[in-house]
Coordinates of C-alpha atoms and ligand atoms in Angstrom, one line a residue:
M1073 CA -202.8 78.9 196.4
R1074 CA -202.7 77.4 192.9
T1075 CA -206.1 78.1 191.5
I1076 CA -206.4 81.4 189.6
I1077 CA -210.0 82.4 190.1
E1078 CA -212.2 84.8 188.2
P1079 CA -211.5 88.1 190.0
F1080 CA -215.1 89.2 190.0
K1081 CA -218.5 88.2 191.3
I1082 CA -221.6 87.8 189.1
K1083 CA -224.2 90.5 189.6
V1084 CA -226.4 90.0 186.6
V1085 CA -227.0 86.8 184.6
E1086 CA -228.1 86.1 181.1
P1087 CA -229.8 82.7 180.6
I1088 CA -228.3 80.2 178.1
R1089 CA -230.9 78.3 176.1
M1090 CA -230.0 74.7 175.9
T1091 CA -230.6 72.9 172.6
T1092 CA -230.5 69.3 171.3
R1093 CA -228.2 67.9 168.7
G1094 CA -231.2 67.6 166.3
E1095 CA -232.2 71.2 166.8
R1096 CA -228.7 72.4 166.1
L1097 CA -228.5 70.3 163.0
E1098 CA -231.7 71.9 161.7
C1099 CA -230.4 75.5 162.7
L1100 CA -227.1 74.9 160.9
R1101 CA -228.8 73.6 157.8
A1102 CA -231.1 76.6 157.7
A1103 CA -228.1 78.9 158.1
G1104 CA -226.4 77.4 155.0
Y1105 CA -223.8 75.8 157.4
N1106 CA -222.4 79.3 158.1
V1107 CA -222.3 80.0 161.8
F1108 CA -222.3 83.7 161.1
R1109 CA -225.9 83.2 160.0
L1110 CA -227.1 81.5 163.2
R1111 CA -229.2 83.3 165.8
S1112 CA -227.2 83.7 168.9
E1113 CA -230.1 82.2 170.9
D1114 CA -229.3 79.0 169.2
V1115 CA -225.7 79.0 170.4
I1116 CA -224.8 77.6 173.9
I1117 CA -221.2 78.9 174.2
D1118 CA -220.4 81.7 171.8
L1119 CA -216.7 81.8 171.0
L1120 CA -217.2 83.5 167.6
T1121 CA -215.4 86.6 168.8
D1122 CA -214.0 88.4 171.8
S1123 CA -215.2 91.6 170.1
G1124 CA -218.0 93.6 171.7
T1125 CA -218.9 90.6 173.8
A1126 CA -217.4 91.6 177.2
A1127 CA -219.4 91.8 180.4
M1128 CA -219.2 95.4 181.7
S1129 CA -218.4 96.1 185.3
A1130 CA -220.7 97.7 187.9
D1131 CA -218.5 100.8 187.5
Q1132 CA -219.0 100.9 183.7
W1133 CA -222.8 100.6 184.1
A1134 CA -222.7 103.4 186.6
G1135 CA -220.7 105.4 183.9
V1136 CA -223.4 104.6 181.4
M1137 CA -225.9 106.5 183.7
R1138 CA -223.5 109.4 184.0
G1139 CA -223.0 109.7 180.2
D1140 CA -223.3 113.3 178.9
E1141 CA -225.2 113.2 175.7
A1142 CA -224.5 116.7 174.6
Y1143 CA -223.9 116.9 170.8
A1144 CA -220.8 119.1 171.3
G1145 CA -218.2 119.3 174.1
S1146 CA -219.7 116.4 176.1
R1147 CA -218.1 115.8 179.5
S1148 CA -217.9 112.1 178.7
F1149 CA -215.7 112.9 175.7
Y1150 CA -213.2 114.9 177.8
R1151 CA -213.0 112.0 180.2
F1152 CA -212.5 109.6 177.3
E1153 CA -209.9 111.9 175.7
E1154 CA -208.0 112.3 179.0
T1155 CA -207.9 108.5 179.6
V1156 CA -206.7 107.7 176.0
R1157 CA -204.0 110.4 176.3
R1158 CA -202.8 109.0 179.6
V1159 CA -202.9 105.3 178.6
F1160 CA -201.7 105.5 175.0
G1161 CA -199.7 108.8 175.0
F1162 CA -201.1 110.3 171.9
E1163 CA -202.3 113.9 171.9
Q1164 CA -204.9 113.8 169.1
V1165 CA -207.8 111.5 169.9
I1166 CA -210.6 110.9 167.3
P1167 CA -213.5 108.7 168.6
T1168 CA -215.1 106.3 166.1
H1169 CA -218.0 103.8 166.3
Q1170 CA -215.5 100.9 166.1
G1171 CA -212.1 99.9 164.9
R1172 CA -212.8 99.6 161.2
A1173 CA -214.1 103.2 161.1
A1174 CA -210.7 104.4 162.5
E1175 CA -209.0 102.3 159.8
R1176 CA -211.2 103.7 157.0
I1177 CA -210.5 107.3 158.0
L1178 CA -206.8 106.7 158.4
F1179 CA -206.2 104.8 155.2
S1180 CA -208.5 107.0 153.1
T1181 CA -206.4 110.0 154.3
V1182 CA -202.9 108.6 153.7
C1183 CA -203.1 105.8 151.2
R1184 CA -203.3 106.1 147.4
P1185 CA -203.2 103.5 144.5
G1186 CA -199.7 102.2 144.1
H1187 CA -199.0 102.5 147.9
V1188 CA -197.9 99.5 150.0
V1189 CA -198.8 99.0 153.7
P1190 CA -196.8 96.4 155.6
N1191 CA -198.0 94.8 158.9
N1192 CA -197.1 91.6 160.9
T1193 CA -200.5 90.3 159.7
H1194 CA -203.4 92.5 158.6
F1195 CA -206.8 91.7 160.1
D1196 CA -209.5 91.2 157.5
T1197 CA -211.1 94.6 157.9
T1198 CA -207.7 96.3 157.9
R1199 CA -206.7 94.6 154.7
A1200 CA -210.1 95.4 153.1
N1201 CA -209.9 99.1 154.1
I1202 CA -206.3 99.4 152.7
E1203 CA -207.3 97.6 149.5
A1204 CA -210.4 99.9 149.2
S1205 CA -208.0 102.9 149.1
G1206 CA -206.2 101.3 146.1
A1207 CA -203.1 100.4 148.2
R1208 CA -201.7 97.0 148.7
A1209 CA -201.6 95.3 152.1
V1210 CA -198.5 93.1 152.7
D1211 CA -198.1 90.6 155.6
L1212 CA -194.6 90.2 157.0
P1213 CA -194.8 87.9 160.0
I1214 CA -191.6 86.2 161.2
A1215 CA -191.1 82.7 159.7
E1216 CA -192.0 81.1 163.1
G1217 CA -195.3 82.8 163.0
R1218 CA -196.4 80.7 160.0
I1219 CA -195.8 77.3 161.7
P1220 CA -198.7 76.6 164.0
S1221 CA -197.1 73.9 166.1
L1222 CA -193.9 75.8 166.8
P1223 CA -193.7 77.5 170.2
H1224 CA -192.1 80.9 170.3
P1225 CA -192.7 83.6 172.9
F1226 CA -193.3 86.4 170.4
K1227 CA -194.7 84.8 167.4
G1228 CA -196.5 88.0 166.5
N1229 CA -193.2 89.7 165.6
L1230 CA -192.8 91.4 162.3
D1231 CA -189.9 90.2 160.1
V1232 CA -187.6 93.3 160.2
G1233 CA -185.3 92.1 157.4
A1234 CA -188.4 91.5 155.1
L1235 CA -189.6 95.0 156.0
E1236 CA -186.2 96.5 155.0
R1237 CA -186.3 94.5 151.7
L1238 CA -189.8 95.6 151.0
I1239 CA -189.0 99.3 151.5
G1240 CA -185.8 98.8 149.3
E1241 CA -187.9 97.3 146.5
V1242 CA -190.9 99.7 146.4
G1243 CA -189.2 102.8 147.8
A1244 CA -190.1 104.6 151.1
A1245 CA -192.2 107.1 149.2
R1246 CA -194.7 104.4 148.3
V1247 CA -195.0 103.2 152.0
P1248 CA -197.4 105.8 153.6
L1249 CA -197.3 104.0 156.9
C1250 CA -196.4 100.6 158.5
M1251 CA -198.7 98.8 160.9
L1252 CA -198.1 96.4 163.8
T1253 CA -201.0 94.5 165.2
V1254 CA -200.8 93.7 168.9
T1255 CA -201.6 91.0 169.6
N1256 CA -201.4 89.5 166.1
N1257 CA -205.0 88.3 165.7
A1258 CA -205.0 86.7 162.2
G1259 CA -201.6 85.1 163.1
G1260 CA -202.9 83.3 166.2
G1261 CA -203.4 86.0 168.8
Q1262 CA -199.6 86.1 169.4
P1263 CA -197.8 89.0 171.0
V1264 CA -195.2 91.3 169.6
S1265 CA -192.1 91.9 171.8
M1266 CA -190.9 95.3 172.9
A1267 CA -187.6 94.5 171.1
N1268 CA -189.5 94.0 167.8
L1269 CA -191.6 97.1 168.3
R1270 CA -188.4 99.1 168.8
A1271 CA -186.6 97.5 165.8
V1272 CA -189.6 98.1 163.5
S1273 CA -189.9 101.6 164.8
Q1274 CA -186.2 102.3 164.1
V1275 CA -186.5 101.0 160.5
C1276 CA -189.6 103.2 159.9
R1277 CA -188.1 106.3 161.5
S1278 CA -184.9 105.9 159.4
H1279 CA -187.1 106.0 156.3
G1280 CA -189.5 108.7 157.5
I1281 CA -192.4 106.2 157.5
P1282 CA -195.0 106.6 160.3
L1283 CA -195.6 103.5 162.4
Y1284 CA -199.2 102.8 163.6
I1285 CA -200.2 100.2 166.1
D1286 CA -203.4 98.3 165.6
A1287 CA -203.9 98.3 169.3
C1288 CA -207.1 96.2 169.8
R1289 CA -205.5 93.9 172.3
F1290 CA -202.7 96.1 173.7
A1291 CA -203.2 95.2 177.3
E1292 CA -202.9 91.4 176.6
N1293 CA -199.8 92.1 174.6
A1294 CA -198.3 94.3 177.3
Y1295 CA -199.0 91.6 179.9
L1296 CA -197.4 88.9 177.7
I1297 CA -194.3 91.2 177.5
K1298 CA -194.2 91.4 181.3
L1299 CA -194.4 87.6 181.5
R1300 CA -192.0 86.7 178.7
E1301 CA -189.5 89.4 177.9
E1302 CA -186.4 90.0 179.9
G1303 CA -186.4 93.2 181.9
Y1304 CA -190.1 93.7 182.2
A1305 CA -191.2 91.4 185.1
A1306 CA -191.1 94.2 187.6
R1307 CA -192.8 96.9 185.4
S1308 CA -196.5 97.6 185.5
V1309 CA -198.6 96.7 182.5
A1310 CA -199.6 100.4 182.2
E1311 CA -195.9 101.4 182.0
I1312 CA -195.2 98.7 179.4
A1313 CA -198.2 99.8 177.3
R1314 CA -196.9 103.4 177.4
E1315 CA -193.5 102.2 176.2
M1316 CA -195.1 100.2 173.4
F1317 CA -196.9 103.3 172.1
S1318 CA -193.8 105.5 172.5
C1319 CA -192.4 103.4 169.6
A1320 CA -195.3 104.5 167.3
D1321 CA -196.7 107.6 165.6
G1322 CA -200.3 106.7 166.1
C1323 CA -202.8 103.9 166.6
T1324 CA -206.1 102.5 165.6
F1325 CA -208.2 100.9 168.3
S1326 CA -211.4 98.9 168.6
A1327 CA -212.7 99.4 172.1
K1328 CA -214.8 96.2 171.6
K1329 CA -211.7 94.2 172.7
D1330 CA -209.4 95.6 175.3
G1331 CA -211.7 98.6 175.9
L1332 CA -214.0 96.1 177.7
A1333 CA -216.9 97.8 176.0
N1334 CA -219.6 96.6 173.6
I1335 CA -219.0 99.2 170.9
G1336 CA -216.5 102.0 170.1
G1337 CA -213.0 102.8 169.0
F1338 CA -210.7 105.6 168.1
L1339 CA -207.9 106.8 165.9
A1340 CA -205.0 108.6 167.7
T1341 CA -201.8 110.4 166.5
N1342 CA -199.5 113.2 167.5
D1343 CA -199.7 114.7 164.1
A1344 CA -202.1 117.7 164.5
R1345 CA -202.2 118.5 160.7
L1346 CA -203.2 114.9 159.8
A1347 CA -205.8 114.8 162.6
E1348 CA -207.4 117.9 161.1
L1349 CA -207.9 116.1 157.8
E1350 CA -209.2 113.0 159.6
R1351 CA -211.7 115.0 161.6
D1352 CA -213.1 116.5 158.4
L1353 CA -213.8 112.9 157.2
L1354 CA -215.1 112.0 160.7
I1355 CA -217.7 114.7 160.5
L1356 CA -218.8 113.5 157.1
T1357 CA -219.5 109.9 158.1
E1358 CA -219.2 109.3 161.8
G1359 CA -220.2 112.4 163.7
F1360 CA -218.9 115.5 165.4
P1361 CA -215.3 115.2 166.8
T1362 CA -216.5 115.0 170.4
Y1363 CA -218.6 111.9 169.9
G1364 CA -217.6 110.3 166.5
G1365 CA -220.6 108.0 166.1
L1366 CA -220.8 107.0 169.8
A1367 CA -223.2 108.0 172.6
G1368 CA -221.8 109.9 175.6
R1369 CA -222.5 106.7 177.7
D1370 CA -220.3 104.6 175.4
L1371 CA -217.4 107.1 175.8
E1372 CA -217.8 106.7 179.6
A1373 CA -217.9 102.9 179.5
I1374 CA -214.7 102.9 177.3
A1375 CA -212.8 105.3 179.6
I1376 CA -213.6 103.1 182.6
G1377 CA -212.9 99.9 180.6
L1378 CA -209.4 101.2 179.6
E1379 CA -208.5 101.5 183.3
E1380 CA -209.9 98.1 184.3
V1381 CA -208.2 96.2 181.5
L1382 CA -204.8 97.2 182.9
H1383 CA -205.5 95.5 186.3
E1384 CA -203.0 92.7 186.6
D1385 CA -205.3 90.3 188.5
Y1386 CA -207.8 90.6 185.6
L1387 CA -205.0 90.0 183.0
Q1388 CA -203.7 87.1 185.0
Y1389 CA -207.2 85.4 185.0
R1390 CA -207.8 86.3 181.4
L1391 CA -204.6 84.7 180.1
A1392 CA -205.0 81.7 182.5
S1393 CA -208.5 80.9 181.2
V1394 CA -207.3 80.9 177.5
R1395 CA -204.2 78.9 178.4
Y1396 CA -206.4 76.4 180.4
L1397 CA -208.5 75.7 177.3
G1398 CA -205.4 75.3 175.1
E1399 CA -203.5 73.1 177.4
H1400 CA -206.4 70.7 178.1
V1401 CA -207.1 70.0 174.5
F1402 CA -203.4 69.9 173.5
R1403 CA -202.7 67.4 176.2
E1404 CA -205.0 64.9 174.4
G1405 CA -203.3 65.6 171.0
V1406 CA -205.4 68.3 169.5
P1407 CA -203.2 70.4 167.3
I1408 CA -203.3 74.1 168.3
V1409 CA -201.2 77.1 167.5
Q1410 CA -198.5 77.1 170.1
P1411 CA -198.4 78.7 172.6
P1412 CA -202.1 79.6 173.3
G1413 CA -202.8 83.3 172.3
G1414 CA -203.9 86.1 174.5
H1415 CA -207.6 86.1 173.6
A1416 CA -208.2 82.8 171.9
I1417 CA -206.9 79.4 171.0
Y1418 CA -206.5 78.5 167.4
I1419 CA -207.0 74.9 166.4
D1420 CA -204.9 73.9 163.4
A1421 CA -207.7 72.4 161.3
A1422 CA -205.3 71.2 158.6
A1423 CA -203.6 69.0 161.1
F1424 CA -206.9 68.1 162.9
L1425 CA -208.4 66.9 159.6
P1426 CA -205.4 66.0 157.5
H1427 CA -207.6 64.0 155.1
V1428 CA -209.6 67.1 154.1
P1429 CA -207.6 69.2 151.6
P1430 CA -207.7 73.1 151.9
Q1431 CA -210.0 73.3 148.9
E1432 CA -212.6 71.3 150.9
L1433 CA -212.4 73.8 153.8
P1434 CA -211.3 71.8 156.8
G1435 CA -211.7 74.8 159.1
Q1436 CA -215.4 75.2 158.0
S1437 CA -215.9 71.5 158.7
L1438 CA -214.5 71.7 162.2
V1439 CA -216.6 74.9 163.0
A1440 CA -219.8 73.0 161.8
E1441 CA -218.9 69.9 163.8
L1442 CA -218.3 71.9 167.1
Y1443 CA -221.6 73.6 166.7
V1444 CA -223.6 70.4 166.2
E1445 CA -221.6 68.6 168.9
A1446 CA -222.2 71.1 171.7
G1447 CA -223.7 74.4 170.4
I1448 CA -220.2 76.0 170.5
R1449 CA -219.6 78.7 167.9
G1450 CA -216.1 79.3 166.7
V1451 CA -214.8 80.9 163.6
E1452 CA -212.8 79.7 160.6
I1453 CA -209.7 81.7 159.8
G1454 CA -208.5 79.9 156.8
T1455 CA -209.4 79.5 153.1
V1456 CA -213.0 80.6 153.7
M1457 CA -211.8 83.9 155.2
F1458 CA -208.6 84.5 153.3
G1459 CA -208.7 82.2 150.2
R1460 CA -209.9 83.4 146.8
T1461 CA -212.0 81.8 144.1
D1462 CA -210.5 82.3 140.6
P1463 CA -213.3 84.1 138.7
E1464 CA -212.4 82.3 135.5
T1465 CA -211.6 78.7 136.5
G1466 CA -213.6 78.6 139.7
A1467 CA -210.6 77.1 141.5
E1468 CA -210.0 77.8 145.2
E1469 CA -206.7 79.4 146.1
A1470 CA -206.0 78.2 149.6
A1471 CA -204.9 80.4 152.6
S1472 CA -201.5 79.9 154.2
M1473 CA -203.1 78.3 157.3
E1474 CA -206.4 76.6 158.1
L1475 CA -207.3 77.7 161.6
V1476 CA -210.4 77.6 163.8
R1477 CA -210.4 80.3 166.4
L1478 CA -212.2 79.8 169.7
A1479 CA -212.2 83.4 171.1
M1480 CA -213.0 84.1 174.7
P1481 CA -215.3 86.9 175.5
R1482 CA -214.0 89.0 178.4
R1483 CA -215.4 88.3 181.9
V1484 CA -218.3 86.2 180.5
Y1485 CA -217.7 82.5 180.9
T1486 CA -216.6 80.6 184.0
Q1487 CA -214.3 77.6 184.3
S1488 CA -217.1 75.1 184.0
H1489 CA -218.0 76.6 180.6
V1490 CA -214.4 76.2 179.5
D1491 CA -214.5 72.5 180.8
Y1492 CA -217.6 72.0 178.6
V1493 CA -215.7 73.4 175.6
V1494 CA -212.8 71.1 176.3
E1495 CA -215.1 68.0 176.4
A1496 CA -216.8 69.0 173.1
V1497 CA -213.4 69.5 171.3
L1498 CA -212.2 66.2 172.5
N1499 CA -215.4 64.4 171.4
V1500 CA -215.0 65.8 167.9
W1501 CA -211.3 64.9 168.0
E1502 CA -212.2 61.3 168.7
R1503 CA -214.4 61.0 165.6
R1504 CA -212.2 63.1 163.3
S1505 CA -211.5 60.4 160.8
R1506 CA -215.3 60.3 159.9
I1507 CA -215.4 64.1 159.2
G1508 CA -215.3 65.3 155.6
G1509 CA -215.2 68.7 153.8
F1510 CA -217.5 71.4 152.4
R1511 CA -217.9 73.4 149.3
I1512 CA -219.0 77.0 148.9
E1513 CA -222.5 77.2 147.4
H1514 CA -222.8 81.0 147.3
Q1515 CA -220.4 83.8 148.1
A1516 CA -220.1 87.6 148.1
P1517 CA -217.2 89.3 146.2
V1518 CA -215.6 90.7 149.4
L1519 CA -215.4 89.5 153.0
R1520 CA -217.2 86.4 151.8
H1521 CA -217.0 84.5 155.1
F1522 CA -219.8 86.6 156.7
T1523 CA -222.5 85.6 154.3
A1524 CA -221.4 82.6 152.3
R1525 CA -223.5 79.4 152.2
F1526 CA -221.9 76.0 152.2
A1527 CA -222.9 72.4 151.3
P1528 CA -221.3 69.4 153.0
L1529 CA -219.4 66.9 150.7
Y1530 CA -220.2 64.1 153.1
P1531 CA -223.2 62.8 155.0
F1532 CA -223.1 65.6 157.7
G1533 CA -224.5 64.9 161.2
S1534 CA -225.4 61.3 160.6
Ligands
F0G232 N1 -208.0 95.0 164.0 C1 -207.9 93.8 164.6 C2 -206.6 93.1 165.0 C3 -209.1 93.1 164.9 O1 -209.1 92.0 165.5 C4 -210.4 93.8 164.6 C5 -211.7 93.1 164.9 C6 -210.3 95.0 164.0 C7 -209.1 95.6 163.7 C8 -211.6 95.8 163.6 O2 -212.3 96.3 164.7 O3 -214.5 95.1 164.7 O4 -214.1 97.2 166.0 O5 -214.2 97.3 163.5 N2 -211.7 91.9 165.2 C9 -212.9 91.2 165.5 C10 -212.6 89.7 165.7 C11 -214.1 91.4 164.6 O6 -213.5 88.9 165.8 O7 -211.4 89.4 165.8 P1 -213.9 96.5 164.7

């Protein structure tokens, strides 16, 4: 058999409201051309994010009914804690309402002004939380990771030489921890190899620097190790995941990704003294240590999701559907980050629209065009998200890549939905020479991409 099928049947459905091109043009104009400002009802296929958008299983919904909502000592917490300990191997488990809450608690406990935190590539909330503590966030991807068209099995790897040089320059005392993001989301959803995890871990241990894994997509990363790294083909994904975490001293986790849940997260470590300080902060802003801002039912759903996400038939289907989208658009010439990532494909908007300079936001143009074309919502990961406006000159400092991410929610869309997305991308590709850029009309001082308003520099939608 050649066809990899969705390894589930559909039990509950959610209608999609179909819209016309004219309606979408109107919606986008009213949203200041920012797809974050659209109502989801006005979106046909929502590929804005794979975060919190998964379809839960019948077992998870049953778990929701079993949730123990006790303020303290909830049965659901102990189930959650036991699962996290078993899957991740860390003793201290601190539940949080989502990943960024775990980040905030970790960084505000260990980071100070003058500190430096390396990572393969920091996700936007990770960077923002590090910078909010006064520390500096430094991205150290391998050189191949910065070249979208270049295939490499482990493009998410961290540049170990660059890490050693950074520690040499600033001194280990100023590096309170090192992070590794699996898979590397901001760098194209690319995996980190076990060899790289081990090498980074060795450098960190030799300098007494704790290594933390940003584990949002750990199961996808573990499965890619199984498929691509020598010596892992016969190992189970669960074993590979345990080996990954054995290289680290702790992790942050957003259960909205590989937790197969709609909300939740945690911070985990083996350092009991540090965990005590972190729990003090948790109580202040998230909640009591046995619920941390979550309902008991959420803790149940996450515990079950963490088991289901390690099923290899699920992971095989998951990676196949992302690869299917990537291969079908690439075959027609659409430039994408190669190879397709674990949770998303990333279109190289700079190569898609070479006549639109970074200052005119080619990624934003492509996102707007995809929405008007077919009601598909993607997200710009380029100068809008990571660039900066010079407060004095007003000049735009461009990001290192101009990407558009089409992220696949887990277990939500079928192959015909993906075929529809392929058609839409190819239609926009065909008329690419007639697409122009955008300018920013209004922006917030931090994380501007969420709320910015844009204006087209060309007759948009005509
Ligand atoms: N780390 C990574 C690598 C992420 O991708 C995200 C979220 C977070 C941390 C923060 O987790 O949302 O639960 O607070 N990424 C989402 C995305 C938002 O669309 O990629 P959170």
